[in-house]
Amino acid sequence: MKKTGYLFLSMLMALTSLWNISASSGSAAYAAETAAVETAAAGTPGSTGTASSASASAGILDVKGTIYYVDSAAGSDANTGTSPDQAWKSLDKINATTFSPGDALLFKSGGVWNGQLWPKGSGTEGAPILIDRYGEGDLPVINGGGVERPYHQTGAIFLQNQEYWEIRHLEVTNDDDFDTDLVATTYKNGEPSNIRDGILVVLDTDKVPDGGNSVMHHIYISDCYIHDVDSPDEWPNEYKNASFNGGIMFYVIGSLKPNMTFDDVRIERNFIKHVDLLGIANFNYTTKTDFQDEVGGYGLWQTNIYIGHNYLQDIAQGGIDLCDAKDAVVEYNVLDGWMKRYNAQAAGIYPWKSWNVVFQNNEVYGGPTTTDATNGDGTAFDFDSPNINIVYQYNYTHDNPMGWMSYLGRSANNIARYNISDDDGEYLIKFGWFGPDSSPAYFLNNVFIYNGQKTAFTNRNDDIGAYFDQVPYYFYNNVFYDKTGPSPSTWAASPDDYGTGKFSHNVFYSANGFTATGLPEDPHKITADPGFVNPGQAPSAGPNGVLSGATVWDGYKLQESSPLVDAGIYVPQLGDKDFYGNPLYYGEAPDIGVQEVQQGDRVTPENPPEIVNLALGKKVTTDFTSTTPYAAGSITDGLPSTYWTSSTNKEQSITIDLGEESTFNSIKAEEYVTTPPETGNYRPFQPAVGTYSYDYWNGTDWVPFYEGYGIGASHTAVFEPVTANQIRMTLHQAANAPSLAEIAVYNDPEAIGDPAGIAPEQPEPAQVDVVAHYTFDNVRSNSSEVKDSSGSGLNATKSASVDIVNNDSYKGRALRFGNHGSAPDSYISIPDSEQLKRSSYTISMWVKPDDYGLSAPAANGAEVLYSKGDNANEMYSATLLTDAPAGGFQNPFILEGQDGTKGARWYPTTLGPNSDLTVPAGKWSQVVQSYDRHTYKIYINGELVMSVPVSKEGADLFANNKPLLLGNQSTGAEGKNPYYGLMDEVLILDGALTDQQVAQLYNGKLKFNH
């Protein structure tokens, strides 16, 4: 085993020395970092090899419980463990012990323990359990040994469903062969078997007892040296390209359940070297959607995370990957070399699916080269997706060949300000794309110094407008410093090629005197020398070869003659200090670049009152909710890409708890609405809400204050100010189960409201003619004929396996399809006729499905009730799903385009297992579908359960010459999506019935023209 505790001390001392340069030269922003590292060094072995005593490492913490000592050389598991001369010896003894709140577990310095450290028990608030060291010598070593362990239990130090733990002053490694690097993943029982971690903390939701703690609080990891943690250099594909393992990991596994998460996690002053894949990361494995849409709705944000003052070196993939975090700070970290053993997507330090995170005072260098074309990110930082309120400020990056910042969209309120990027390779901004942002992004007062012969503004200069789209992207007060001279590809081809990018008061300087072509339109640009003190210098190395920007930061300060002083533009997003920690707003205007020169009078900008969403992140309850990920909390998570969906269109309420008495005068509601594609399958999300109202809670009663009709993609209601702590939205009527993306509540004196809307008048009852009517009462066992009793002459034929049975609900006969699962060739065939080629129709039938779980030939999760045409070519059809969920609908049909070709294929589908849009097995239900060239509707037992707008102008169906089949989609021996169950009273009508007429039909009171 390597003796490396002294190396950890030396690295910290080297960093302290370098950071002190910053402090002594006036970089107040980094003075705090110096103090923190000095504290870390003081708490580690001294340069003479000494270490602090037990009183220094434990007593100073005011230990409330029992102190246990562990000595790998002289200890014995037969001892009491409560004093140094009665120390325990092995990890087995520790792992078999359940510790109590306030206890301390101290390992003797210089000792080595091989195996996994998994102590049991939890601390409490004010009485955490401490793991630390005692005695003189090197850091105690926990060597995981690279032993195969169950997936998600792979840490050399491991905690599971435990809280209030502090881990300090340990050396941790987990590798069976320091000289051989694992490359490929091996599997056992379908799970990766050679994953390893340094320190791993896991919350397994399936092991949380009813009523048990669902939030793991207070996990602190500090002053540890974690190195040589060897795992495969890939993310296993079985886990949707996500496997979080490496130096320090904490994550959630198990079943998706509400409020299962972490709170109050601090990871600081650690040295992490040569680990696979990630340096520091967290995640929630219980979510199933690609963008973790469940996080907000289920309350899964991992809150109050602090990651600071860590040094990360030689990392296989990303240095710090912060996921599912809310209210986090990542600061004063140095990432020295990353993407060293990984050839896919990653950035240096970045967030995924996070909210309110600040990345500040970090230094990143040594990123991957451009030789690997599969690398989708590769930049020092990344505005990943989908995020809310992410700020990158006061960071320094250099020598990252693939660029400074990746940008993936689908987020809100991104800000990058007062950062320095020096020689960050190919691109300043590298687009990967998940969709447009929902609010403006700001790039303010950054300094980019680069080689114009190789660096481009973006990786898509030919198509920036495809990314900077729908919302503004502001570039104000930045310095673009080309130290060699531009090439034709540095910028876009034309000033008009920047989409919604807005540029103002930027510096575009080329050291060779040639102004670049294709610069964005900037009415206040500066092309003169910005007058930096000494920009673009390479950082110096300290005693251990550690580079530090502290040696060169002062070179980006401004000379007295600089044209950048008081030459910028103010926006509130600038913040309150510059890169060097100086307060902002001296003189007539902000300075351009990363320094605010302290000259002239300091000005306090006058900002209009901030208009905030009072409902953002607040608790939401609903009367009905469909399946994951459509949880109620999605309504207030601030992301229009997530949404809540009801399971019914019945009257229902949505209640938002504002948490405190708040005054508001406007509410903006958004239905989740998607635009159908021109071709292909899709799940429709169309406006559904009809009549609705808002009430507030006065302490005893709900008081109404607004009524309206129709929300659509967005509706803002403005009213006289109301003060309350709860708001209720009642949906009195909806065309189908509604989906709401957001409800935002404001107190905005300038708010402009939309019209309240008026409910449309009900259409006059249609004069509907019967096309065909099959009662099945006249079907004979010795004949295949099924007569049409309407007089239209559309007699049908049945296959031999269709049985005649008595209808148990009323006198008469019904037909059984499928013979309880053994006859997939059951069908009734109605010959093709011009009378069936209608673009306005109603089809009604009574059905009693068999058990949907029936194991039957040719069953593939769908049972066809009727279909005119085979699969993917049906003019119209109706199908019951036997899974996802059982009894739900899948109703495709083909539209005729204006040029006579096939148009969109529509899929009105069920919205959840508890949805009204299901047909139960084992009981009779009336199912009605109608289409009037504008709207497609589904009714069950006389009630409208779904209404899908199809075309304002009116769209015909694409006719075919196929027969109309009942109970199957094929007449072959094996069938195609056969129906298993009873069917009766099939009625085909010319034209679409109104809601009132369908209700009359259900009650047997509707009269027809025969």
Short mmCIF file of C-alpha atoms in Angstrom, two decimals, residues 58-315:
data_model
loop_
_atom_site.label_atom_id
_atom_site.label_comp_id
_atom_site.label_asym_id
_atom_site.label_seq_id
_atom_site.Cartn_x
_atom_site.Cartn_y
_atom_site.Cartn_z
CA ALA A 58 -12.35 15.08 18.23
CA GLY A 59 -12.58 16.93 21.51
CA ILE A 60 -12.67 20.29 19.78
CA LEU A 61 -15.99 19.17 18.28
CA ASP A 62 -17.55 18.77 21.71
CA VAL A 63 -18.36 15.09 21.21
CA LYS A 64 -21.63 14.32 22.95
CA GLY A 65 -21.44 10.55 22.82
CA THR A 66 -18.79 7.88 23.13
CA ILE A 67 -15.39 8.12 21.44
CA TYR A 68 -14.26 4.84 19.89
CA TYR A 69 -10.65 4.21 18.82
CA VAL A 70 -9.37 1.86 16.13
CA ASP A 71 -5.73 0.74 15.78
CA SER A 72 -4.86 -1.58 12.88
CA ALA A 73 -1.54 -2.64 14.48
CA ALA A 74 -2.04 -2.87 18.24
CA GLY A 75 -5.82 -2.98 18.61
CA SER A 76 -8.07 -5.95 19.41
CA ASP A 77 -11.73 -6.47 18.65
CA ALA A 78 -12.06 -7.94 22.15
CA ASN A 79 -11.28 -4.52 23.64
CA THR A 80 -13.90 -1.97 24.66
CA GLY A 81 -12.69 0.46 22.00
CA THR A 82 -13.27 3.46 24.27
CA SER A 83 -9.66 4.50 24.81
CA PRO A 84 -6.44 4.40 22.75
CA ASP A 85 -5.07 1.51 24.84
CA GLN A 86 -8.40 -0.35 24.46
CA ALA A 87 -8.70 0.30 20.70
CA TRP A 88 -10.53 -2.01 18.34
CA LYS A 89 -8.65 -3.49 15.42
CA SER A 90 -10.78 -4.41 12.41
CA LEU A 91 -13.37 -3.05 10.02
CA ASP A 92 -15.49 -6.10 10.77
CA LYS A 93 -15.90 -4.92 14.36
CA ILE A 94 -16.85 -1.44 13.24
CA ASN A 95 -19.26 -2.65 10.56
CA ALA A 96 -21.08 -4.81 13.12
CA THR A 97 -21.56 -1.85 15.46
CA THR A 98 -24.53 0.52 15.47
CA PHE A 99 -23.31 3.90 16.63
CA SER A 100 -25.40 6.42 18.51
CA PRO A 101 -25.90 10.15 17.99
CA GLY A 102 -22.88 12.13 19.07
CA ASP A 103 -20.42 9.22 18.91
CA ALA A 104 -16.97 9.58 17.37
CA LEU A 105 -15.02 6.86 15.56
CA LEU A 106 -11.29 7.64 15.42
CA PHE A 107 -8.72 5.74 13.35
CA LYS A 108 -5.12 5.81 14.39
CA SER A 109 -2.92 7.84 12.05
CA GLY A 110 -0.53 5.72 10.05
CA GLY A 111 -2.84 2.69 10.14
CA VAL A 112 -4.09 0.78 7.10
CA TRP A 113 -7.42 -1.06 6.86
CA ASN A 114 -8.22 -3.27 3.90
CA GLY A 115 -11.88 -3.76 3.05
CA GLN A 116 -15.07 -1.73 3.23
CA LEU A 117 -15.93 0.64 6.07
CA TRP A 118 -19.71 0.54 6.65
CA PRO A 119 -20.54 1.61 10.20
CA LYS A 120 -24.22 1.49 11.16
CA GLY A 121 -26.52 3.97 12.88
CA SER A 122 -27.38 7.65 12.43
CA GLY A 123 -26.74 10.83 14.32
CA THR A 124 -29.29 13.52 15.03
CA GLU A 125 -29.43 17.28 14.63
CA GLY A 126 -26.78 18.76 16.87
CA ALA A 127 -25.26 15.33 17.52
CA PRO A 128 -23.73 13.92 14.32
CA ILE A 129 -21.53 10.84 14.30
CA LEU A 130 -17.91 11.69 13.52
CA ILE A 131 -15.28 9.63 11.69
CA ASP A 132 -11.80 11.13 12.14
CA ARG A 133 -8.26 10.20 13.21
CA TYR A 134 -6.03 10.35 16.26
CA GLY A 135 -2.34 10.11 17.00
CA GLU A 136 0.75 10.99 14.96
CA GLY A 137 1.63 9.92 11.44
CA ASP A 138 0.08 9.72 8.00
CA LEU A 139 -3.62 9.80 7.33
CA PRO A 140 -5.41 6.56 8.21
CA VAL A 141 -5.97 4.51 5.04
CA ILE A 142 -9.21 2.76 4.06
CA ASN A 143 -8.25 0.55 1.13
CA GLY A 144 -11.33 -0.88 -0.59
CA GLY A 145 -9.07 -3.16 -2.59
CA GLY A 146 -11.21 -3.13 -5.75
CA VAL A 147 -13.24 -6.05 -4.36
CA GLU A 148 -16.46 -6.94 -6.19
CA ARG A 149 -19.43 -5.66 -4.23
CA PRO A 150 -23.16 -5.37 -4.99
CA TYR A 151 -24.02 -2.53 -7.35
CA HIS A 152 -24.80 0.66 -5.42
CA GLN A 153 -22.81 -0.67 -2.42
CA THR A 154 -19.43 -0.15 -4.00
CA GLY A 155 -17.74 2.46 -1.81
CA ALA A 156 -14.57 1.82 0.15
CA ILE A 157 -16.49 3.90 2.69
CA PHE A 158 -20.22 3.31 2.47
CA LEU A 159 -23.34 4.63 4.17
CA GLN A 160 -26.88 3.56 3.32
CA ASN A 161 -30.03 5.28 4.60
CA GLN A 162 -27.96 6.97 7.29
CA GLU A 163 -27.81 10.63 8.21
CA TYR A 164 -25.88 13.08 10.37
CA TRP A 165 -22.41 11.72 9.63
CA GLU A 166 -19.14 13.63 9.30
CA ILE A 167 -16.12 11.96 7.66
CA ARG A 168 -12.74 13.66 8.01
CA HIS A 169 -8.99 13.16 7.60
CA LEU A 170 -8.93 9.77 5.89
CA GLU A 171 -7.06 8.44 2.91
CA VAL A 172 -9.34 6.35 0.71
CA THR A 173 -8.55 4.14 -2.26
CA ASN A 174 -10.38 1.34 -4.08
CA ASP A 175 -8.31 -0.54 -6.66
CA ASP A 176 -7.01 -4.09 -6.97
CA ASP A 177 -4.19 -3.22 -9.37
CA PHE A 178 -2.74 0.28 -9.39
CA ASP A 179 -0.89 -0.33 -12.65
CA THR A 180 -3.83 -1.61 -14.74
CA ASP A 181 -6.81 0.51 -15.75
CA LEU A 182 -10.27 -1.02 -16.07
CA VAL A 183 -11.86 -0.25 -19.44
CA ALA A 184 -15.00 -2.34 -20.00
CA THR A 185 -17.90 -3.07 -17.69
CA THR A 186 -18.52 -6.61 -16.54
CA TYR A 187 -21.97 -7.81 -15.49
CA LYS A 188 -23.45 -10.26 -13.05
CA ASN A 189 -27.18 -10.91 -12.74
CA GLY A 190 -27.80 -8.05 -15.14
CA GLU A 191 -25.95 -5.42 -13.07
CA PRO A 192 -22.42 -3.99 -13.36
CA SER A 193 -20.05 -6.00 -11.21
CA ASN A 194 -16.79 -4.05 -11.39
CA ILE A 195 -17.94 -0.59 -10.31
CA ARG A 196 -15.98 1.04 -7.49
CA ASP A 197 -16.28 4.22 -5.45
CA GLY A 198 -14.22 6.06 -2.90
CA ILE A 199 -16.88 7.38 -0.50
CA LEU A 200 -20.45 6.43 -1.40
CA VAL A 201 -23.61 7.53 0.43
CA VAL A 202 -26.88 5.99 -0.77
CA LEU A 203 -30.55 6.46 0.03
CA ASP A 204 -32.47 3.30 -0.96
CA THR A 205 -36.16 4.23 -1.02
CA ASP A 206 -37.23 0.59 -0.86
CA LYS A 207 -35.52 0.25 2.51
CA VAL A 208 -37.22 3.24 4.11
CA PRO A 209 -39.90 1.88 6.46
CA ASP A 210 -43.36 3.41 6.50
CA GLY A 211 -43.10 6.58 8.52
CA GLY A 212 -39.30 6.46 8.44
CA ASN A 213 -36.97 9.30 7.54
CA SER A 214 -37.19 10.02 3.83
CA VAL A 215 -34.62 12.84 3.84
CA MET A 216 -31.00 12.10 4.73
CA HIS A 217 -29.58 15.19 6.46
CA HIS A 218 -26.10 16.42 7.28
CA ILE A 219 -23.54 14.42 5.31
CA TYR A 220 -20.17 16.19 5.67
CA ILE A 221 -17.00 14.93 3.98
CA SER A 222 -13.84 16.99 4.41
CA ASP A 223 -10.04 16.93 4.44
CA CYS A 224 -9.80 13.49 2.84
CA TYR A 225 -7.34 12.22 0.24
CA ILE A 226 -9.20 9.99 -2.22
CA HIS A 227 -7.20 8.43 -5.02
CA ASP A 228 -6.86 5.44 -7.34
CA VAL A 229 -10.52 4.50 -7.51
CA ASP A 230 -10.62 2.35 -10.63
CA SER A 231 -13.86 1.68 -12.52
CA PRO A 232 -14.65 1.02 -16.19
CA ASP A 233 -14.05 3.95 -18.49
CA GLU A 234 -17.68 4.00 -19.64
CA TRP A 235 -21.27 4.43 -18.49
CA PRO A 236 -23.09 1.09 -18.75
CA ASN A 237 -25.72 1.28 -21.49
CA GLU A 238 -28.13 -0.73 -19.36
CA TYR A 239 -28.57 2.33 -17.19
CA LYS A 240 -29.59 4.81 -19.88
CA ASN A 241 -26.07 6.17 -20.23
CA ALA A 242 -25.87 7.02 -16.54
CA SER A 243 -23.70 5.42 -13.90
CA PHE A 244 -22.54 7.69 -11.13
CA ASN A 245 -19.37 6.39 -9.56
CA GLY A 246 -15.98 7.82 -8.63
CA GLY A 247 -14.40 9.74 -5.78
CA ILE A 248 -17.26 11.06 -3.63
CA MET A 249 -20.79 10.05 -4.63
CA PHE A 250 -24.22 10.43 -3.05
CA TYR A 251 -27.42 9.35 -4.73
CA VAL A 252 -30.92 7.86 -4.41
CA ILE A 253 -31.95 4.40 -5.66
CA GLY A 254 -35.05 2.23 -5.44
CA SER A 255 -38.67 2.94 -6.32
CA LEU A 256 -39.96 6.37 -7.21
CA LYS A 257 -41.46 7.82 -4.04
CA PRO A 258 -42.15 11.39 -2.89
CA ASN A 259 -39.69 13.39 -0.80
CA MET A 260 -36.85 10.86 -0.86
CA THR A 261 -33.71 12.97 -0.99
CA PHE A 262 -30.67 14.52 0.71
CA ASP A 263 -30.38 17.81 2.57
CA ASP A 264 -27.34 19.65 3.96
CA VAL A 265 -24.41 18.01 2.21
CA ARG A 266 -20.93 19.56 2.50
CA ILE A 267 -17.91 18.29 0.57
CA GLU A 268 -14.87 20.47 1.18
CA ARG A 269 -11.08 20.60 1.30
CA ASN A 270 -10.61 17.14 -0.23
CA PHE A 271 -7.85 16.08 -2.62
CA ILE A 272 -9.27 13.72 -5.24
CA LYS A 273 -6.85 12.17 -7.71
CA HIS A 274 -7.00 9.50 -10.43
CA VAL A 275 -10.57 8.33 -9.95
CA ASP A 276 -13.12 6.84 -12.38
CA LEU A 277 -15.45 8.13 -13.58
CA LEU A 278 -16.38 11.32 -11.72
CA GLY A 279 -14.66 13.32 -9.04
CA ILE A 280 -17.73 14.46 -7.08
CA ALA A 281 -21.33 13.80 -8.13
CA ASN A 282 -24.89 13.12 -6.99
CA PHE A 283 -28.04 11.81 -8.66
CA ASN A 284 -31.50 10.29 -8.26
CA TYR A 285 -31.82 6.92 -9.98
CA THR A 286 -35.52 6.52 -9.14
CA THR A 287 -36.66 8.86 -11.91
CA LYS A 288 -37.51 7.25 -15.24
CA THR A 289 -37.95 10.10 -17.72
CA ASP A 290 -35.09 11.42 -19.85
CA PHE A 291 -35.16 14.85 -18.21
CA GLN A 292 -36.08 13.62 -14.73
CA ASP A 293 -39.44 15.35 -14.94
CA GLU A 294 -40.41 13.69 -11.67
CA VAL A 295 -37.94 15.67 -9.55
CA GLY A 296 -40.03 18.79 -8.99
CA GLY A 297 -43.40 17.07 -8.79
CA TYR A 298 -42.24 14.45 -6.32
CA GLY A 299 -40.15 16.78 -4.16
CA LEU A 300 -36.85 15.10 -5.00
CA TRP A 301 -34.59 18.17 -5.06
CA GLN A 302 -31.38 17.53 -3.13
CA THR A 303 -31.11 20.69 -1.09
CA ASN A 304 -28.44 22.85 0.55
CA ILE A 305 -25.37 21.31 -1.04
CA TYR A 306 -21.95 22.91 -0.61
CA ILE A 307 -18.92 21.74 -2.62
CA GLY A 308 -15.90 23.92 -1.95
CA HIS A 309 -12.10 24.13 -1.73
CA ASN A 310 -11.50 20.73 -3.30
CA TYR A 311 -8.55 19.88 -5.55
CA LEU A 312 -9.35 17.35 -8.28
CA GLN A 313 -6.67 15.91 -10.53
CA ASP A 314 -6.55 13.30 -13.29
CA ILE A 315 -10.28 12.56 -13.38
#
